[in-house]
XYZ file of C-alpha atoms in Angstrom:
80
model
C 11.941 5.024 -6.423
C 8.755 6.438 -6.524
C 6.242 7.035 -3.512
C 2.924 8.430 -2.239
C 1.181 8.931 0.931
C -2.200 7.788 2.283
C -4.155 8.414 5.408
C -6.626 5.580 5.660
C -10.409 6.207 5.942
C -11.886 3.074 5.675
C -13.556 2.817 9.420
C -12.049 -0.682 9.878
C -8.884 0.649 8.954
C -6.520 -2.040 6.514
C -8.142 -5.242 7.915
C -8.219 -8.623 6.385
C -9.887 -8.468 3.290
C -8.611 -5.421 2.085
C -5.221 -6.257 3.278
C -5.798 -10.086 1.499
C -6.535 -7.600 -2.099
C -3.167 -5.223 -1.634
C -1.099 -8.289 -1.012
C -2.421 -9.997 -4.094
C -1.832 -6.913 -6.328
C 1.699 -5.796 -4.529
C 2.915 -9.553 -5.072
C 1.555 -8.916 -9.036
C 4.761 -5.793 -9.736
C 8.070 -6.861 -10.516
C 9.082 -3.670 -8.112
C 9.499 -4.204 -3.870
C 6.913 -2.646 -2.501
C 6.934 -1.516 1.146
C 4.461 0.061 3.496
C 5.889 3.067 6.176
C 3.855 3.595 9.242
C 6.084 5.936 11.954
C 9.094 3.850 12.492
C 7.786 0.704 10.968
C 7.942 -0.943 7.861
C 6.737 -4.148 6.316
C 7.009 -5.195 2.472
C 3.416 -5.035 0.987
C 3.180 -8.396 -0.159
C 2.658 -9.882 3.211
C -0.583 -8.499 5.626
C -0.350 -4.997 7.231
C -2.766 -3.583 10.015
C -3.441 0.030 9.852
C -5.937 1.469 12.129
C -8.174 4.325 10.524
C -6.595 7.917 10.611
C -3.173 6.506 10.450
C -1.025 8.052 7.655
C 1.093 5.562 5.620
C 3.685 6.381 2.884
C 4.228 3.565 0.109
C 7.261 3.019 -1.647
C 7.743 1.369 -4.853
C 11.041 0.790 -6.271
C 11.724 -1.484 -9.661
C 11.409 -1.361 -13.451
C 7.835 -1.440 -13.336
C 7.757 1.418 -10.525
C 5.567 3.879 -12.668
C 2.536 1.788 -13.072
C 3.131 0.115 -10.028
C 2.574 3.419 -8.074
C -0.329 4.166 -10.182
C -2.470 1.554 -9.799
C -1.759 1.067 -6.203
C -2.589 4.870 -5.323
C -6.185 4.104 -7.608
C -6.299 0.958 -5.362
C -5.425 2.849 -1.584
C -8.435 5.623 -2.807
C -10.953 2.921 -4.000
C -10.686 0.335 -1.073
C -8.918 2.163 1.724
């Protein structure tokens, strides 16, 4: 299992659109892929609401974990 964190810093935080994208591209990996805020989690591949500030850690765990967890950090640091 691989994993990174993120602290969001887009100033609507992981609203619809952005949310509509990571689904889209989670749903594209053969790995799960799941989303940690605090106590919660939710797999990636359905919509998320993080507010801005808020630390998340993704977890990817599968045989395409590597690129998986590439691509999604680029993704988190381009859009979020």
């Amino acid at each position: 299992m691989k994993e990174f964190k993120y602290v969001v810093t887009d100033p609507e935080g992981i609203h619809a659109r952005p949310a509509g994208i990571l689904v889209k591209q989670a749903a594209g990996y053969k790995s799960a892929v799941t989303i940690v805020k605090g106590e919660k989690s939710a797999d990636a591949k359905r919509i998320f609401g993080v507010k801005t500030g808020e630390e998340v850690t993704i977890k990817v765990d599968g045989e395409d974990e590597e690129t998986a967890t590439a691509e999604l950090e680029a993704f988190f640091k381009e859009n979020l």
